[in-house]
Short mmCIF file of C-alpha atoms in Angstrom, two decimals:
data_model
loop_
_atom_site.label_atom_id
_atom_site.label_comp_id
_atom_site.label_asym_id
_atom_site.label_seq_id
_atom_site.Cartn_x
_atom_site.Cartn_y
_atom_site.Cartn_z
CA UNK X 105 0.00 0.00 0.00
CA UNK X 106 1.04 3.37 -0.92
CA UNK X 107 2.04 5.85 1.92
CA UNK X 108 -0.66 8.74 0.91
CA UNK X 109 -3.04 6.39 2.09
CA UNK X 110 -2.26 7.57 5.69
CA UNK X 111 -2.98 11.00 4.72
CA UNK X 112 -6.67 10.47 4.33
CA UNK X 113 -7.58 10.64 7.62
CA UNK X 114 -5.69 13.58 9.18
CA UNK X 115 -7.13 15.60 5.79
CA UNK X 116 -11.23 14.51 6.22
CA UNK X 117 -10.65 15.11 10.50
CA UNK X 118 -9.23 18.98 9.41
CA UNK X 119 -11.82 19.63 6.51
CA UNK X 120 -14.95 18.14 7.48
CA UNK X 121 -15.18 18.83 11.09
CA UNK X 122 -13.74 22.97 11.00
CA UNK X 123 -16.42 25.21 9.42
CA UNK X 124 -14.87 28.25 7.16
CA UNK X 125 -14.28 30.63 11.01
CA UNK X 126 -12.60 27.23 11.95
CA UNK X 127 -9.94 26.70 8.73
CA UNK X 128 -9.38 30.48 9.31
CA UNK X 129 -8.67 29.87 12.57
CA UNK X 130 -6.34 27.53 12.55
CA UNK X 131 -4.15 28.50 9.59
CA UNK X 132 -3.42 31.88 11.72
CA UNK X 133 -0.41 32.55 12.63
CA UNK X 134 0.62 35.08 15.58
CA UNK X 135 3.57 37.64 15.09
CA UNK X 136 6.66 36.32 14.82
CA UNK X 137 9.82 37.55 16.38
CA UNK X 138 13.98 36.63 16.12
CA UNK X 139 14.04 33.20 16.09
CA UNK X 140 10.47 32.18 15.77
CA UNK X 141 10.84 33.69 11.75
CA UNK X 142 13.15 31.37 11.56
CA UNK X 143 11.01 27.99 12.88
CA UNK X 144 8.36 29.67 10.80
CA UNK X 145 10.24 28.31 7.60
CA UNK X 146 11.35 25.02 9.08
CA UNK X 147 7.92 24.54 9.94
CA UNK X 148 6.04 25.02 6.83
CA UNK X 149 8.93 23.35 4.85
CA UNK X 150 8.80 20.28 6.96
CA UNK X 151 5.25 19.84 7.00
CA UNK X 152 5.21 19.99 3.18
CA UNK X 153 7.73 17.38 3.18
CA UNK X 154 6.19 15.29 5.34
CA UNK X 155 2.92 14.80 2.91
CA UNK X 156 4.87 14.72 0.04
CA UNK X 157 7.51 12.20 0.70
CA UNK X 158 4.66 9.90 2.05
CA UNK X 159 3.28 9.97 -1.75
CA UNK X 160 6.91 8.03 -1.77
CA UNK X 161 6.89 5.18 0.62
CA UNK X 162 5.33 1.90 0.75
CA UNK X 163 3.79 0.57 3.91
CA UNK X 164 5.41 -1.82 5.93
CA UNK X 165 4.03 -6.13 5.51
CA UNK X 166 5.90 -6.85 8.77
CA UNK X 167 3.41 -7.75 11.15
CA UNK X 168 5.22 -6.51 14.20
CA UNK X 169 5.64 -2.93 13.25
CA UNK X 170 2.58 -2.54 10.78
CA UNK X 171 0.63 -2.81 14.25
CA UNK X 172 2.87 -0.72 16.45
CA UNK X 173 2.38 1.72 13.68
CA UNK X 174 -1.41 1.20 13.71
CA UNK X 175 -2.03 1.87 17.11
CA UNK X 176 -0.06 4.20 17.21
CA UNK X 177 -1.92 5.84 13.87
CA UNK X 178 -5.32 4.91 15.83
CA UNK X 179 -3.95 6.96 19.31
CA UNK X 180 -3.14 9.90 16.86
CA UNK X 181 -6.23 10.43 14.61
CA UNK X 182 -8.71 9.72 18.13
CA UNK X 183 -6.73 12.88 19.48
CA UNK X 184 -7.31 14.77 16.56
CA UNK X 185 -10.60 14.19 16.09
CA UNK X 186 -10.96 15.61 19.87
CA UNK X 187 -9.29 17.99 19.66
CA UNK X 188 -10.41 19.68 16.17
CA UNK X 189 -13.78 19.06 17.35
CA UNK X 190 -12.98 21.11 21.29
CA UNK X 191 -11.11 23.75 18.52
CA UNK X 192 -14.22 24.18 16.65
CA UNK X 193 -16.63 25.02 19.67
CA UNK X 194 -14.44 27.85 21.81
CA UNK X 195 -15.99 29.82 24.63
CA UNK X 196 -17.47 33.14 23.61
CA UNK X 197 -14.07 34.94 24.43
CA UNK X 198 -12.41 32.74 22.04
CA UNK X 199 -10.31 30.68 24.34
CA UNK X 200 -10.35 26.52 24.29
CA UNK X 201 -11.22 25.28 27.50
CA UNK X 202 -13.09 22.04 26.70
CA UNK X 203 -11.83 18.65 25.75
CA UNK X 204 -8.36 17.97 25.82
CA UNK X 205 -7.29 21.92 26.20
CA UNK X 206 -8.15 21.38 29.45
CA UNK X 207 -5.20 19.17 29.78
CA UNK X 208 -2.83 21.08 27.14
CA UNK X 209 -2.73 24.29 25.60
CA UNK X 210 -1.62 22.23 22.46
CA UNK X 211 -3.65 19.14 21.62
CA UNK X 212 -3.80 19.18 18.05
CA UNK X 213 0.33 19.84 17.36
CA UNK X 214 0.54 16.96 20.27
CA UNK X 215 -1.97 14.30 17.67
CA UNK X 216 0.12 15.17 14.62
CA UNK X 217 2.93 14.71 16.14
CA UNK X 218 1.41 11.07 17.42
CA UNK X 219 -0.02 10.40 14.25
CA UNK X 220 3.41 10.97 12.01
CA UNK X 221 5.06 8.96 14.48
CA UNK X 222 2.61 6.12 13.26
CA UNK X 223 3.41 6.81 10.32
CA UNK X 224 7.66 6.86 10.54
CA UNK X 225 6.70 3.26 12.21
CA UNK X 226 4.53 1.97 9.54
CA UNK X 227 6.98 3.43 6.55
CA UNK X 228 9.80 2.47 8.47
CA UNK X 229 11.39 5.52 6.65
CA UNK X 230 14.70 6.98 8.64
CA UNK X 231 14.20 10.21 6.56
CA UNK X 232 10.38 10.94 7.48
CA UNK X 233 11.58 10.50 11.60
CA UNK X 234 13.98 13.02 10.62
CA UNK X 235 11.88 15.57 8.98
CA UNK X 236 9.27 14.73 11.83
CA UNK X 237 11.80 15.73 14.44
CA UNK X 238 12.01 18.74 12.52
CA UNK X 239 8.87 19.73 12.58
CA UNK X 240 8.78 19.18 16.06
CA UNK X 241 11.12 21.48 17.37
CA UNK X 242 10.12 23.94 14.70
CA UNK X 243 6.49 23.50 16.80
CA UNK X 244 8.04 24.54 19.71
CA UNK X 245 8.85 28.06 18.67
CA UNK X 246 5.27 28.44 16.63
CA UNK X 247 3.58 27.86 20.55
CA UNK X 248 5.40 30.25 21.91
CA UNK X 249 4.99 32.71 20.13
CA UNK X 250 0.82 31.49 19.93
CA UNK X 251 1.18 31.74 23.95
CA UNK X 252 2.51 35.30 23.63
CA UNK X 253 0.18 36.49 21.45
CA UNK X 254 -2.98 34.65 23.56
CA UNK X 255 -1.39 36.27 27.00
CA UNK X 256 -1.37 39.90 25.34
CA UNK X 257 -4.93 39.37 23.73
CA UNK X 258 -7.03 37.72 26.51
CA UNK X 259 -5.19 39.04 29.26
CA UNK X 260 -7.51 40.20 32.05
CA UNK X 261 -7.94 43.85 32.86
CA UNK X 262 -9.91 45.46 36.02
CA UNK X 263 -9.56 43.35 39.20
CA UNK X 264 -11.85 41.39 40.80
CA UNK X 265 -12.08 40.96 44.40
CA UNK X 266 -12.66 37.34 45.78
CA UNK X 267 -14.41 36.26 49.38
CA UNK X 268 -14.99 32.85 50.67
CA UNK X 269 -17.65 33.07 53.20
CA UNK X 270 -18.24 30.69 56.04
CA UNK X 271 -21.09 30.11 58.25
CA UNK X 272 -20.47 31.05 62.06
CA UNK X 273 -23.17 30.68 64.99
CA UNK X 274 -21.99 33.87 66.95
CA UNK X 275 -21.40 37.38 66.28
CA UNK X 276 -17.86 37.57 66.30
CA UNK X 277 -15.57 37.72 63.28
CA UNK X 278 -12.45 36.61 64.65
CA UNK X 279 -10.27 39.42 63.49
CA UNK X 280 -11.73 38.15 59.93
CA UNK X 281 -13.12 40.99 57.32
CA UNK X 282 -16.88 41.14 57.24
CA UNK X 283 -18.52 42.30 53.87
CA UNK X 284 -21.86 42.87 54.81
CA UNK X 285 -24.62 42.29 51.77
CA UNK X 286 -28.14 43.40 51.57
CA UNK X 287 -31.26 41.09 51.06
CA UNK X 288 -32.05 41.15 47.97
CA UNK X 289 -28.84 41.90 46.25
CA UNK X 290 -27.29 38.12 45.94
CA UNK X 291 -27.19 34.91 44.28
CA UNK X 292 -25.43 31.70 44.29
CA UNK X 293 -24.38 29.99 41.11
CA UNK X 294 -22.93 26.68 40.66
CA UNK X 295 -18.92 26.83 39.83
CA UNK X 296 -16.96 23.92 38.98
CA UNK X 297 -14.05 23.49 37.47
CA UNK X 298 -10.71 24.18 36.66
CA UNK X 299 -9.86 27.98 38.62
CA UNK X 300 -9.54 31.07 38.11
CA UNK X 301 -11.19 29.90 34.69
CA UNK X 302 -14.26 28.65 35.36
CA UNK X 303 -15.03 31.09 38.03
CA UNK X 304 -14.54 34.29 35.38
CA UNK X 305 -16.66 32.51 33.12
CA UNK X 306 -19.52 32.72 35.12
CA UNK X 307 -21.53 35.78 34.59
CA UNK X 308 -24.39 37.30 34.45
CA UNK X 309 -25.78 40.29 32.27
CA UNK X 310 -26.32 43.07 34.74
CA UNK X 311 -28.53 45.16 31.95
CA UNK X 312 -30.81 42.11 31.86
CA UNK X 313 -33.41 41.36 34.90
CA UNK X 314 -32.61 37.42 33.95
CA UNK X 315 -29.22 35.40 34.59
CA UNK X 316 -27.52 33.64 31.52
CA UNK X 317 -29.11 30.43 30.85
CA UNK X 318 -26.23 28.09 31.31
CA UNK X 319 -25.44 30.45 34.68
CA UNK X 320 -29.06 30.41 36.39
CA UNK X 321 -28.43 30.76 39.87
CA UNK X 322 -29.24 28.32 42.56
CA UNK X 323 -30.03 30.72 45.15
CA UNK X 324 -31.29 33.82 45.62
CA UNK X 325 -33.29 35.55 48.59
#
């Protein structure tokens, strides 16, 4: 079997499951400085490499590493598929928080990276590990640079002030600050999750009489 075959999957995941915002998305790139101009180039030229030369190698018949390589194919494309599909549903802000970015920053670069491995092992090409390792340190620079650019764009401005309150059964504070609220002007809502983000995603329109749907409080006196 020809090595393009492997391609198949990795090209329906990206084009059938990211609408046109989502392609746009994803083929942005954030500014680049010094070094990162440099990865830039590595980057694109490796990746081109990468789905040409497969065009050029023949899949392995030994048993032993045509399954390593399959499973190891499998691993990759299940992670894509996650985490294209978490990629193509961000919160309102525009930030990933679902799915697998709730365990890296970086899902899909870690899947390709998973699923060319597969691939090196089912090719059992020398040359494609090569230009994979490439790739992969060229990756490195391209997410910092994404990290920069999401720290200056979604970084928070204003402060928020944060209280945990406790239930006591006597008057006394115990050299704890008191914020005293008036009836009428609270609510609880349910908050769980990973913090600070979960908590600053809950919110609730203050020109509207009626919480956010998803954030309908609990409580209220």
């Amino acid at each position: 079997m020809n090595g393009f075959l492997l391609l198949i999957p990795l090209i329906l995941i990206r084009f059938r499951l990211l609408n046109k915002e989502g392609l746009k998305r994803a083929a942005f790139f954030a500014p680049l400085i010094r070094r990162e101009k440099t990865a830039y180039w590595f980057y694109q030229i490796s990746n081109i490499l990468i789905f040409v030369y497969l065009f050029f190698l023949k899949i392995t018949t030994d048993l032993y590493w045509f399954y390593v390589g399959l499973a190891t194919c499998g691993l990759g494309v299940l992670m894509c598929l996650a985490s294209v599909s978490n990629f193509a549903k961000p919160a309102k802000n525009g930030i990933n928080l679902k799915g697998l970015y709730r365990i890296s920053r970086n899902p899909m670069y870690v899947s390709y990276f998973i699923y060319f491995l597969g691939c090196v092992l089912l090719t059992q090409s020398l040359l494609l590990l090569a230009i994979l390792v490439i790739f992969q340190i060229s990756t490195h620079w391209i997410i910092l640079s994404e990290e920069r650019w999401c720290i200056k764009k979604f970084e928070e401005k204003g402060e928020l002030d944060h209280y945990i309150g406790v239930a006591i059964s006597s008057n006394e504070s115990l050299d704890f600050d008191v914020l005293s609220i008036e009836p009428g002007t609270w609510a609880v809502f349910e908050s769980i999750g990973p913090f600070p983000e979960t908590l600053q995603n809950v919110w609730v329109d203050e020109g509207n009489s009626k919480a956010s749907p998803r954030n309908s409080p609990k409580f209220r006196p």
